[in-house]
Amino acid sequence: MVHPLHPLRRPRRMVTPGEGGRPRQVVVVGAGMVGLSTAWFLQDHGIDVTVIERGDVAAGASWGNAGWLTPGLTAPLPDPAVLGQGLRALLDPSSPVVAPRTPSPRLLRFLTGFARHSTTRRWRAGMSAYLQVNAMALGAFDRLAEGGVSEPTHEADPFLACYRTPEDRRFLLEELEQMAGAGQDVRFDILTGEEARRCEPALSPTVGAGIRIHGQRYIHPPRFMDALAASFRARGGTILTGRTVTGLQDRGESVEVADDTGITHRVDAVVVASGAELGDLTRAFGVRHLVQAGRGYSFTVRARQLPSGPVYFPAQRLACTPLRSPTGDRLRVAGTMEFRSPSAPLDRERIDVMAAALAPLMDGLDLHERQEEWVGSRPCTTDGLPLVGGTRSRRVFVAGGHGMWGIVLGPVTGQLLAGLVATGQLHPALTPFDPTR
């Protein structure tokens, strides 16, 4: 809940606003990939940045995701094919897309808006909106590496999408062709099951068809987020964890950011990158677009033979990523789109469904000894486009609503938004993502 600032709280940390309208001190709300990337790139502009996070660094969707850097696959989630599956899939406990049997009025509004945007015309418009940021996405990761983020990105070689039958892959092939036709840089090969298993021997004989997608990367999410936070701190940044921001006030010459410890931070600008709950803080500044938590699940297992690259099973909505570590290599299995409250507890049935779906598709997995079982909330919008840019206040900015693409687009979002905050100049790539649209 957002509370007004109370005049009797402890004295504020005073900050002199930047001269000439250029901010000198900024607060970023949220220490996920989007928030930390924005904070890091703000430092490139000589800005003193404090990040306030209600949990720990990467405590939300940035920690337990698949870690895929796949601009070749990044597209709006509302899609005619998704809508064609109907509401029955939402109510099927074995489905990878799940909603409560009695949806709240808010969720019903979200699903209605999502359905309204699931048309071919709107998908094409959304795909056009993504083209520029997709083209810049991997370059932003390279900039982080050049600037001192020590954890590397890895070439996804191979990156395979696998199916039981050639017919099953028809939808993704059509989507890839549509994306390429819209101008997306995506190159792929069509594989037989035997060819897919030669590329990746960990696949079982059940896999009868595949697609090999070129030019993608992946990361080890926890290690990358730790490295990004360490680099931000080494460059002079401050991260305050275990604090919840409770209110924002634009005072004209500054913006006041109140947290639940009773401290109010007076700074030149604030960036709200708090994931699925960003609307709570920004609604008063004209951000009315509904953001819904699309919760994803993951776990890790030992593998007799760890895949050499990411493996995607689209029909089951399962993303498998090899996580190599000096303490032991493991396979991360991520999936599910569950429309529930971000605060709802982990539903172990979701993990069981994922493990059962994966068992016949890969050999040598110890699915009974699962570790790091996790759930986190992806912030989804009804039109499938993120909310990145300014608000009705010239001191309040927003970065969120990326759905499944917050990892791959987090750094480029931060890079472009930092430029807007620091200079007032809006990069054309951000125009379609106006938070007040």
Short mmCIF file of C-alpha atoms in Angstrom, two decimals:
data_model
loop_
_atom_site.label_atom_id
_atom_site.label_comp_id
_atom_site.label_asym_id
_atom_site.label_seq_id
_atom_site.Cartn_x
_atom_site.Cartn_y
_atom_site.Cartn_z
CA MET A 1 0.00 0.00 0.00
CA VAL A 2 1.23 3.50 -0.78
CA HIS A 3 1.13 5.90 2.15
CA PRO A 4 1.46 9.70 2.16
CA LEU A 5 4.62 11.07 3.65
CA HIS A 6 4.23 11.88 7.32
CA PRO A 7 5.66 15.24 8.49
CA LEU A 8 6.73 13.82 11.86
CA ARG A 9 9.10 11.20 10.49
CA ARG A 10 12.79 11.43 11.30
CA PRO A 11 14.82 14.19 9.55
CA ARG A 12 15.32 13.76 5.83
CA ARG A 13 18.67 13.08 4.20
CA MET A 14 19.09 16.41 2.43
CA VAL A 15 20.45 16.57 -1.10
CA THR A 16 21.13 19.63 -3.23
CA PRO A 17 19.29 19.31 -6.58
CA GLY A 18 21.45 19.20 -9.68
CA GLU A 19 22.20 22.41 -11.50
CA GLY A 20 20.59 23.19 -14.84
CA GLY A 21 18.00 20.46 -14.39
CA ARG A 22 20.58 17.66 -14.66
CA PRO A 23 20.16 15.19 -11.79
CA ARG A 24 23.07 14.61 -9.46
CA GLN A 25 21.45 12.09 -7.13
CA VAL A 26 18.86 9.46 -8.04
CA VAL A 27 17.06 6.66 -6.17
CA VAL A 28 16.24 3.45 -8.02
CA VAL A 29 13.49 1.32 -6.47
CA GLY A 30 14.23 -2.36 -7.08
CA ALA A 31 17.44 -4.39 -7.29
CA GLY A 32 16.52 -6.82 -10.05
CA MET A 33 18.13 -6.90 -13.48
CA VAL A 34 16.20 -3.86 -14.71
CA GLY A 35 16.75 -1.76 -11.59
CA LEU A 36 20.43 -2.57 -11.11
CA SER A 37 21.16 -2.09 -14.82
CA THR A 38 19.49 1.31 -14.75
CA ALA A 39 21.46 2.26 -11.64
CA TRP A 40 24.74 1.08 -13.23
CA PHE A 41 24.18 3.07 -16.43
CA LEU A 42 23.16 6.16 -14.44
CA GLN A 43 26.65 5.98 -12.95
CA ASP A 44 28.03 6.28 -16.49
CA HIS A 45 26.50 9.77 -16.50
CA GLY A 46 28.26 10.73 -13.28
CA ILE A 47 25.13 10.38 -11.14
CA ASP A 48 25.20 9.28 -7.49
CA VAL A 49 22.72 6.42 -7.22
CA THR A 50 21.07 4.68 -4.27
CA VAL A 51 19.10 1.47 -4.89
CA ILE A 52 16.36 0.56 -2.41
CA GLU A 53 15.22 -3.08 -2.42
CA ARG A 54 12.52 -4.58 -0.20
CA GLY A 55 14.24 -7.99 -0.15
CA ASP A 56 17.74 -8.91 -1.26
CA VAL A 57 19.53 -8.25 -4.54
CA ALA A 58 17.71 -10.15 -7.31
CA ALA A 59 15.19 -11.52 -4.81
CA GLY A 60 12.41 -11.39 -7.43
CA ALA A 61 12.23 -12.80 -10.95
CA SER A 62 15.90 -12.02 -11.68
CA TRP A 63 17.28 -14.78 -9.45
CA GLY A 64 15.48 -17.95 -10.50
CA ASN A 65 14.83 -17.40 -14.20
CA ALA A 66 16.35 -19.36 -17.08
CA GLY A 67 18.96 -16.69 -17.80
CA TRP A 68 18.38 -16.64 -21.54
CA LEU A 69 19.69 -13.71 -23.57
CA THR A 70 17.54 -14.38 -26.61
CA PRO A 71 16.70 -11.19 -28.51
CA GLY A 72 15.93 -13.43 -31.49
CA LEU A 73 12.91 -14.80 -29.61
CA THR A 74 11.74 -11.63 -27.84
CA ALA A 75 8.23 -10.73 -28.95
CA PRO A 76 4.91 -9.59 -27.41
CA LEU A 77 3.28 -12.26 -25.25
CA PRO A 78 -0.31 -11.57 -26.43
CA ASP A 79 -0.59 -13.67 -29.56
CA PRO A 80 -3.51 -15.06 -31.59
CA ALA A 81 -2.17 -18.60 -31.12
CA VAL A 82 -2.08 -18.17 -27.34
CA LEU A 83 -5.64 -16.85 -27.34
CA GLY A 84 -6.68 -19.76 -29.55
CA GLN A 85 -5.83 -22.20 -26.76
CA GLY A 86 -8.77 -20.70 -24.88
CA LEU A 87 -9.48 -20.32 -21.18
CA ARG A 88 -9.58 -24.09 -20.66
CA ALA A 89 -5.78 -24.18 -20.47
CA LEU A 90 -5.84 -21.62 -17.65
CA LEU A 91 -7.98 -23.93 -15.52
CA ASP A 92 -6.10 -27.18 -16.28
CA PRO A 93 -3.77 -28.05 -13.35
CA SER A 94 -1.36 -29.79 -15.76
CA SER A 95 -1.15 -26.75 -18.05
CA PRO A 96 1.97 -24.57 -18.03
CA VAL A 97 -0.34 -21.50 -17.94
CA VAL A 98 -2.48 -21.36 -14.81
CA ALA A 99 -4.98 -18.99 -13.21
CA PRO A 100 -7.11 -19.36 -10.07
CA ARG A 101 -10.49 -21.01 -10.63
CA THR A 102 -12.08 -17.88 -9.18
CA PRO A 103 -10.11 -15.00 -10.69
CA SER A 104 -10.15 -11.66 -8.92
CA PRO A 105 -11.76 -8.68 -10.70
CA ARG A 106 -8.26 -7.31 -11.28
CA LEU A 107 -7.08 -10.53 -12.94
CA LEU A 108 -10.24 -10.64 -15.06
CA ARG A 109 -9.46 -7.11 -16.27
CA PHE A 110 -5.94 -8.20 -17.12
CA LEU A 111 -7.05 -11.33 -19.00
CA THR A 112 -9.67 -9.33 -20.90
CA GLY A 113 -7.07 -6.76 -21.91
CA PHE A 114 -4.61 -9.52 -22.85
CA ALA A 115 -7.25 -11.14 -25.06
CA ARG A 116 -8.05 -7.81 -26.69
CA HIS A 117 -4.39 -7.44 -27.70
CA SER A 118 -4.08 -11.02 -28.97
CA THR A 119 -4.70 -10.17 -32.61
CA THR A 120 -2.41 -10.43 -35.59
CA ARG A 121 -2.49 -6.67 -36.17
CA ARG A 122 -1.57 -5.79 -32.60
CA TRP A 123 1.08 -8.51 -32.43
CA ARG A 124 2.76 -7.07 -35.52
CA ALA A 125 2.66 -3.58 -34.04
CA GLY A 126 4.16 -4.88 -30.82
CA MET A 127 6.83 -6.78 -32.71
CA SER A 128 7.81 -3.60 -34.52
CA ALA A 129 8.13 -1.88 -31.15
CA TYR A 130 10.61 -4.50 -29.98
CA LEU A 131 12.91 -4.44 -33.01
CA GLN A 132 15.23 -1.63 -31.95
CA VAL A 133 15.74 -2.73 -28.37
CA ASN A 134 16.22 -6.34 -29.44
CA ALA A 135 18.98 -5.25 -31.82
CA MET A 136 20.72 -3.37 -29.00
CA ALA A 137 20.21 -5.92 -26.22
CA LEU A 138 23.44 -7.94 -26.39
CA GLY A 139 25.53 -4.82 -26.90
CA ALA A 140 24.31 -3.53 -23.53
CA PHE A 141 25.64 -6.69 -21.87
CA ASP A 142 28.97 -6.09 -23.61
CA ARG A 143 29.04 -2.57 -22.19
CA LEU A 144 28.52 -3.97 -18.68
CA ALA A 145 31.43 -6.34 -19.21
CA GLU A 146 33.66 -3.52 -20.47
CA GLY A 147 32.72 -1.47 -17.40
CA GLY A 148 33.69 -4.09 -14.86
CA VAL A 149 30.87 -6.65 -14.48
CA SER A 150 33.00 -9.76 -14.05
CA GLU A 151 30.52 -12.57 -14.68
CA PRO A 152 30.52 -13.40 -18.42
CA THR A 153 27.71 -14.11 -20.82
CA HIS A 154 27.93 -17.45 -22.63
CA GLU A 155 27.32 -18.24 -26.27
CA ALA A 156 24.25 -20.46 -26.59
CA ASP A 157 25.86 -23.03 -28.87
CA PRO A 158 23.68 -24.81 -29.52
CA PHE A 159 20.33 -23.26 -28.59
CA LEU A 160 17.71 -25.89 -29.34
CA ALA A 161 13.92 -25.87 -29.35
CA CYS A 162 12.77 -29.50 -29.22
CA TYR A 163 9.52 -31.33 -29.95
CA ARG A 164 8.08 -34.79 -30.03
CA THR A 165 6.93 -34.48 -33.66
CA PRO A 166 7.59 -32.20 -36.64
CA GLU A 167 3.95 -31.08 -36.52
CA ASP A 168 4.40 -29.81 -32.96
CA ARG A 169 6.96 -27.22 -34.06
CA ARG A 170 4.69 -25.58 -36.63
CA PHE A 171 3.67 -22.72 -34.32
CA LEU A 172 7.23 -21.66 -33.45
CA LEU A 173 8.34 -21.93 -37.07
CA GLU A 174 5.49 -19.67 -38.14
CA GLU A 175 6.33 -17.22 -35.37
CA LEU A 176 10.03 -17.18 -36.28
CA GLU A 177 9.15 -16.54 -39.90
CA GLN A 178 6.80 -13.71 -38.90
CA MET A 179 9.48 -12.22 -36.66
CA ALA A 180 12.05 -12.40 -39.45
CA GLY A 181 9.52 -10.85 -41.82
CA ALA A 182 9.01 -7.98 -39.37
CA GLY A 183 12.76 -7.27 -39.41
CA GLN A 184 13.93 -9.31 -36.41
CA ASP A 185 17.47 -10.67 -36.68
CA VAL A 186 16.80 -14.37 -36.17
CA ARG A 187 18.55 -17.25 -37.95
CA PHE A 188 17.57 -20.86 -37.48
CA ASP A 189 17.89 -24.38 -38.88
CA ILE A 190 15.17 -27.02 -39.00
CA LEU A 191 16.40 -30.30 -37.52
CA THR A 192 15.20 -33.88 -37.48
CA GLY A 193 15.05 -35.62 -34.14
CA GLU A 194 18.27 -37.46 -34.92
CA GLU A 195 20.03 -34.19 -35.82
CA ALA A 196 18.79 -32.57 -32.60
CA ARG A 197 20.08 -35.49 -30.54
CA ARG A 198 23.45 -35.31 -32.29
CA CYS A 199 23.65 -31.63 -31.32
CA GLU A 200 22.60 -32.45 -27.78
CA PRO A 201 23.08 -36.07 -26.64
CA ALA A 202 21.21 -35.40 -23.39
CA LEU A 203 17.95 -35.43 -25.35
CA SER A 204 15.92 -38.63 -25.18
CA PRO A 205 14.69 -40.60 -28.22
CA THR A 206 11.25 -39.08 -27.54
CA VAL A 207 12.48 -35.89 -29.23
CA GLY A 208 11.52 -36.25 -32.87
CA ALA A 209 12.08 -32.73 -34.23
CA GLY A 210 13.98 -29.57 -33.41
CA ILE A 211 14.91 -26.03 -34.33
CA ARG A 212 18.44 -24.68 -33.84
CA ILE A 213 18.49 -20.92 -33.27
CA HIS A 214 21.74 -19.04 -33.83
CA GLY A 215 23.28 -15.95 -32.25
CA GLN A 216 21.80 -16.16 -28.74
CA ARG A 217 23.49 -16.21 -25.32
CA TYR A 218 22.75 -17.09 -21.71
CA ILE A 219 23.96 -16.29 -18.19
CA HIS A 220 24.17 -17.90 -14.78
CA PRO A 221 21.52 -15.60 -13.20
CA PRO A 222 22.52 -15.59 -9.51
CA ARG A 223 26.20 -15.16 -10.30
CA PHE A 224 25.56 -12.47 -12.89
CA MET A 225 23.33 -10.49 -10.55
CA ASP A 226 25.91 -10.73 -7.77
CA ALA A 227 28.59 -9.46 -10.18
CA LEU A 228 26.38 -6.60 -11.38
CA ALA A 229 25.67 -5.55 -7.79
CA ALA A 230 29.36 -5.79 -6.91
CA SER A 231 30.34 -3.62 -9.88
CA PHE A 232 27.69 -1.04 -9.00
CA ARG A 233 28.98 -0.85 -5.43
CA ALA A 234 32.62 -0.69 -6.57
CA ARG A 235 31.70 2.34 -8.69
CA GLY A 236 30.36 4.13 -5.61
CA GLY A 237 26.73 3.01 -5.58
CA THR A 238 24.70 2.19 -2.48
CA ILE A 239 22.20 -0.67 -2.16
CA LEU A 240 19.79 -0.59 0.78
CA THR A 241 18.14 -4.00 1.19
CA GLY A 242 15.25 -5.02 3.41
CA ARG A 243 13.47 -1.70 2.89
CA THR A 244 10.14 -1.09 1.23
CA VAL A 245 9.46 2.23 -0.47
CA THR A 246 6.08 3.42 0.78
CA GLY A 247 5.55 6.71 -1.02
CA LEU A 248 6.79 9.24 -3.55
CA GLN A 249 6.21 12.99 -3.55
CA ASP A 250 7.26 15.42 -6.27
CA ARG A 251 8.18 18.63 -4.46
CA GLY A 252 9.01 20.57 -7.61
CA GLU A 253 12.72 21.04 -7.00
CA SER A 254 13.18 17.45 -5.80
CA VAL A 255 11.36 14.18 -5.28
CA GLU A 256 10.95 12.60 -1.87
CA VAL A 257 11.17 8.83 -1.51
CA ALA A 258 9.87 7.44 1.80
CA ASP A 259 10.72 3.95 3.02
CA ASP A 260 9.31 1.82 5.81
CA THR A 261 12.21 2.58 8.16
CA GLY A 262 10.86 6.11 8.47
CA ILE A 263 13.61 7.69 6.36
CA THR A 264 12.76 10.04 3.49
CA HIS A 265 15.35 10.43 0.75
CA ARG A 266 15.24 13.74 -1.09
CA VAL A 267 16.82 13.36 -4.54
CA ASP A 268 16.64 14.84 -8.01
CA ALA A 269 14.82 11.88 -9.60
CA VAL A 270 13.53 8.39 -8.86
CA VAL A 271 13.29 5.34 -11.11
CA VAL A 272 10.64 2.79 -10.08
CA ALA A 273 11.75 -0.69 -11.18
CA SER A 274 9.89 -2.73 -8.59
CA GLY A 275 8.54 -5.44 -10.87
CA ALA A 276 4.97 -6.64 -10.66
CA GLU A 277 4.06 -4.05 -8.00
CA LEU A 278 5.43 -0.94 -9.72
CA GLY A 279 1.91 0.42 -10.26
CA ASP A 280 1.44 0.89 -6.51
CA LEU A 281 3.99 3.71 -6.50
CA THR A 282 3.43 5.21 -9.93
CA ARG A 283 -0.34 5.33 -10.38
CA ALA A 284 -0.50 8.86 -9.00
CA PHE A 285 1.95 9.94 -11.72
CA GLY A 286 -0.19 8.75 -14.62
CA VAL A 287 0.90 5.12 -14.91
CA ARG A 288 -2.47 3.38 -15.23
CA HIS A 289 -1.45 0.41 -17.36
CA LEU A 290 -2.32 -2.79 -15.51
CA VAL A 291 0.71 -4.86 -14.45
CA GLN A 292 -0.01 -8.47 -13.49
CA ALA A 293 2.30 -10.95 -11.81
CA GLY A 294 2.96 -13.86 -14.17
CA ARG A 295 4.73 -16.14 -11.74
CA GLY A 296 7.47 -18.43 -13.00
CA TYR A 297 8.88 -21.50 -11.25
CA SER A 298 12.29 -23.12 -11.37
CA PHE A 299 14.44 -25.78 -9.75
CA THR A 300 17.85 -27.35 -10.36
CA VAL A 301 18.85 -31.00 -10.74
CA ARG A 302 21.98 -33.01 -11.31
CA ALA A 303 22.47 -34.36 -14.82
CA ARG A 304 24.55 -37.32 -15.96
CA GLN A 305 25.49 -35.23 -18.98
CA LEU A 306 24.87 -31.50 -18.67
CA PRO A 307 23.60 -29.99 -21.94
CA SER A 308 26.18 -27.84 -23.71
CA GLY A 309 23.66 -25.06 -24.22
CA PRO A 310 20.06 -24.06 -23.43
CA VAL A 311 17.27 -26.43 -24.41
CA TYR A 312 13.69 -25.23 -24.88
CA PHE A 313 10.61 -27.45 -24.94
CA PRO A 314 7.93 -25.04 -26.23
CA ALA A 315 4.99 -27.43 -25.99
CA GLN A 316 5.68 -27.93 -22.30
CA ARG A 317 6.89 -24.31 -21.80
CA LEU A 318 10.08 -25.60 -20.17
CA ALA A 319 13.40 -23.77 -20.38
CA CYS A 320 16.52 -25.74 -19.41
CA THR A 321 19.84 -24.00 -18.79
CA PRO A 322 23.22 -25.48 -17.83
CA LEU A 323 24.60 -23.73 -14.75
CA ARG A 324 28.27 -24.52 -14.31
CA SER A 325 29.89 -23.79 -10.99
CA PRO A 326 33.03 -24.78 -9.03
CA THR A 327 30.68 -26.16 -6.37
CA GLY A 328 28.89 -28.45 -8.83
CA ASP A 329 27.23 -28.25 -12.22
CA ARG A 330 23.44 -28.37 -12.31
CA LEU A 331 20.62 -27.99 -14.80
CA ARG A 332 18.12 -25.23 -14.09
CA VAL A 333 14.58 -26.04 -15.23
CA ALA A 334 12.26 -23.02 -15.48
CA GLY A 335 8.71 -22.65 -16.66
CA THR A 336 5.04 -21.96 -15.94
CA MET A 337 3.04 -18.76 -16.22
CA GLU A 338 0.91 -18.62 -13.09
CA PHE A 339 -1.42 -15.64 -12.64
CA ARG A 340 -1.47 -15.32 -8.87
CA SER A 341 -0.50 -12.73 -6.28
CA PRO A 342 3.26 -12.13 -6.01
CA SER A 343 3.01 -12.86 -2.28
CA ALA A 344 1.32 -16.26 -2.68
CA PRO A 345 3.45 -19.19 -1.46
CA LEU A 346 5.21 -21.57 -3.83
CA ASP A 347 2.79 -24.20 -5.13
CA ARG A 348 4.69 -27.49 -5.07
CA GLU A 349 2.23 -29.02 -7.54
CA ARG A 350 3.64 -26.65 -10.19
CA ILE A 351 7.13 -28.07 -9.61
CA ASP A 352 5.81 -31.64 -9.80
CA VAL A 353 4.02 -30.90 -13.08
CA MET A 354 7.20 -29.45 -14.58
CA ALA A 355 9.31 -32.43 -13.51
CA ALA A 356 6.77 -34.90 -14.90
CA ALA A 357 6.66 -33.06 -18.24
CA LEU A 358 10.46 -33.02 -18.54
CA ALA A 359 11.12 -36.64 -17.51
CA PRO A 360 10.48 -38.28 -20.93
CA LEU A 361 12.33 -35.59 -22.89
CA MET A 362 15.84 -35.68 -21.40
CA ASP A 363 17.95 -38.59 -20.20
CA GLY A 364 20.12 -38.77 -17.11
CA LEU A 365 18.29 -36.26 -14.89
CA ASP A 366 17.87 -36.87 -11.17
CA LEU A 367 14.41 -35.31 -10.98
CA HIS A 368 13.73 -36.75 -7.51
CA GLU A 369 16.60 -34.78 -5.96
CA ARG A 370 15.52 -31.28 -6.82
CA GLN A 371 17.16 -28.25 -5.25
CA GLU A 372 16.63 -24.47 -5.29
CA GLU A 373 12.89 -24.76 -5.84
CA TRP A 374 11.78 -21.21 -6.47
CA VAL A 375 8.91 -18.98 -7.60
CA GLY A 376 9.17 -15.38 -8.76
CA SER A 377 6.87 -12.84 -10.35
CA ARG A 378 7.35 -11.60 -13.89
CA PRO A 379 5.62 -8.23 -14.41
CA CYS A 380 3.29 -8.65 -17.40
CA THR A 381 1.28 -6.01 -19.27
CA THR A 382 -1.91 -6.46 -21.26
CA ASP A 383 -0.30 -5.35 -24.54
CA GLY A 384 2.93 -7.30 -24.00
CA LEU A 385 5.12 -4.18 -24.05
CA PRO A 386 7.19 -2.91 -21.12
CA LEU A 387 6.67 0.40 -19.34
CA VAL A 388 9.88 2.39 -19.74
CA GLY A 389 10.20 6.17 -19.63
CA GLY A 390 8.92 9.27 -17.90
CA THR A 391 5.65 10.00 -16.18
CA ARG A 392 3.55 13.11 -15.55
CA SER A 393 6.28 14.14 -13.14
CA ARG A 394 9.57 15.13 -14.72
CA ARG A 395 11.31 13.58 -11.72
CA VAL A 396 9.59 10.17 -11.65
CA PHE A 397 10.54 7.46 -14.14
CA VAL A 398 9.44 3.87 -14.65
CA ALA A 399 11.21 0.71 -15.83
CA GLY A 400 9.27 -2.55 -15.76
CA GLY A 401 6.54 -4.70 -17.22
CA HIS A 402 8.91 -6.77 -19.39
CA GLY A 403 7.09 -10.05 -18.83
CA MET A 404 9.43 -12.90 -19.76
CA TRP A 405 12.03 -10.56 -21.25
CA GLY A 406 13.31 -8.67 -18.22
CA ILE A 407 16.69 -10.45 -18.23
CA VAL A 408 17.55 -10.01 -21.89
CA LEU A 409 16.18 -6.44 -22.07
CA GLY A 410 17.19 -5.29 -18.58
CA PRO A 411 20.57 -3.80 -19.51
CA VAL A 412 19.41 -2.07 -22.70
CA THR A 413 16.41 -0.73 -20.78
CA GLY A 414 18.77 0.65 -18.16
CA GLN A 415 21.09 2.12 -20.76
CA LEU A 416 18.35 3.96 -22.64
CA LEU A 417 16.43 5.07 -19.56
CA ALA A 418 19.59 6.36 -17.90
CA GLY A 419 20.14 8.54 -20.93
CA LEU A 420 16.63 9.97 -20.58
CA VAL A 421 17.00 10.62 -16.84
CA ALA A 422 20.44 12.22 -17.24
CA THR A 423 19.87 14.34 -20.35
CA GLY A 424 16.12 14.64 -20.84
CA GLN A 425 16.49 13.20 -24.33
CA LEU A 426 14.18 10.29 -25.19
CA HIS A 427 15.75 7.63 -27.39
CA PRO A 428 13.32 6.73 -30.22
CA ALA A 429 13.48 3.05 -29.22
CA LEU A 430 11.63 3.91 -25.99
CA THR A 431 8.73 5.74 -27.65
CA PRO A 432 6.41 2.67 -27.88
CA PHE A 433 7.00 1.87 -24.20
CA ASP A 434 5.64 5.14 -22.78
CA PRO A 435 4.46 4.27 -19.24
CA THR A 436 1.49 6.65 -19.52
CA ARG A 437 0.18 5.21 -22.79
#
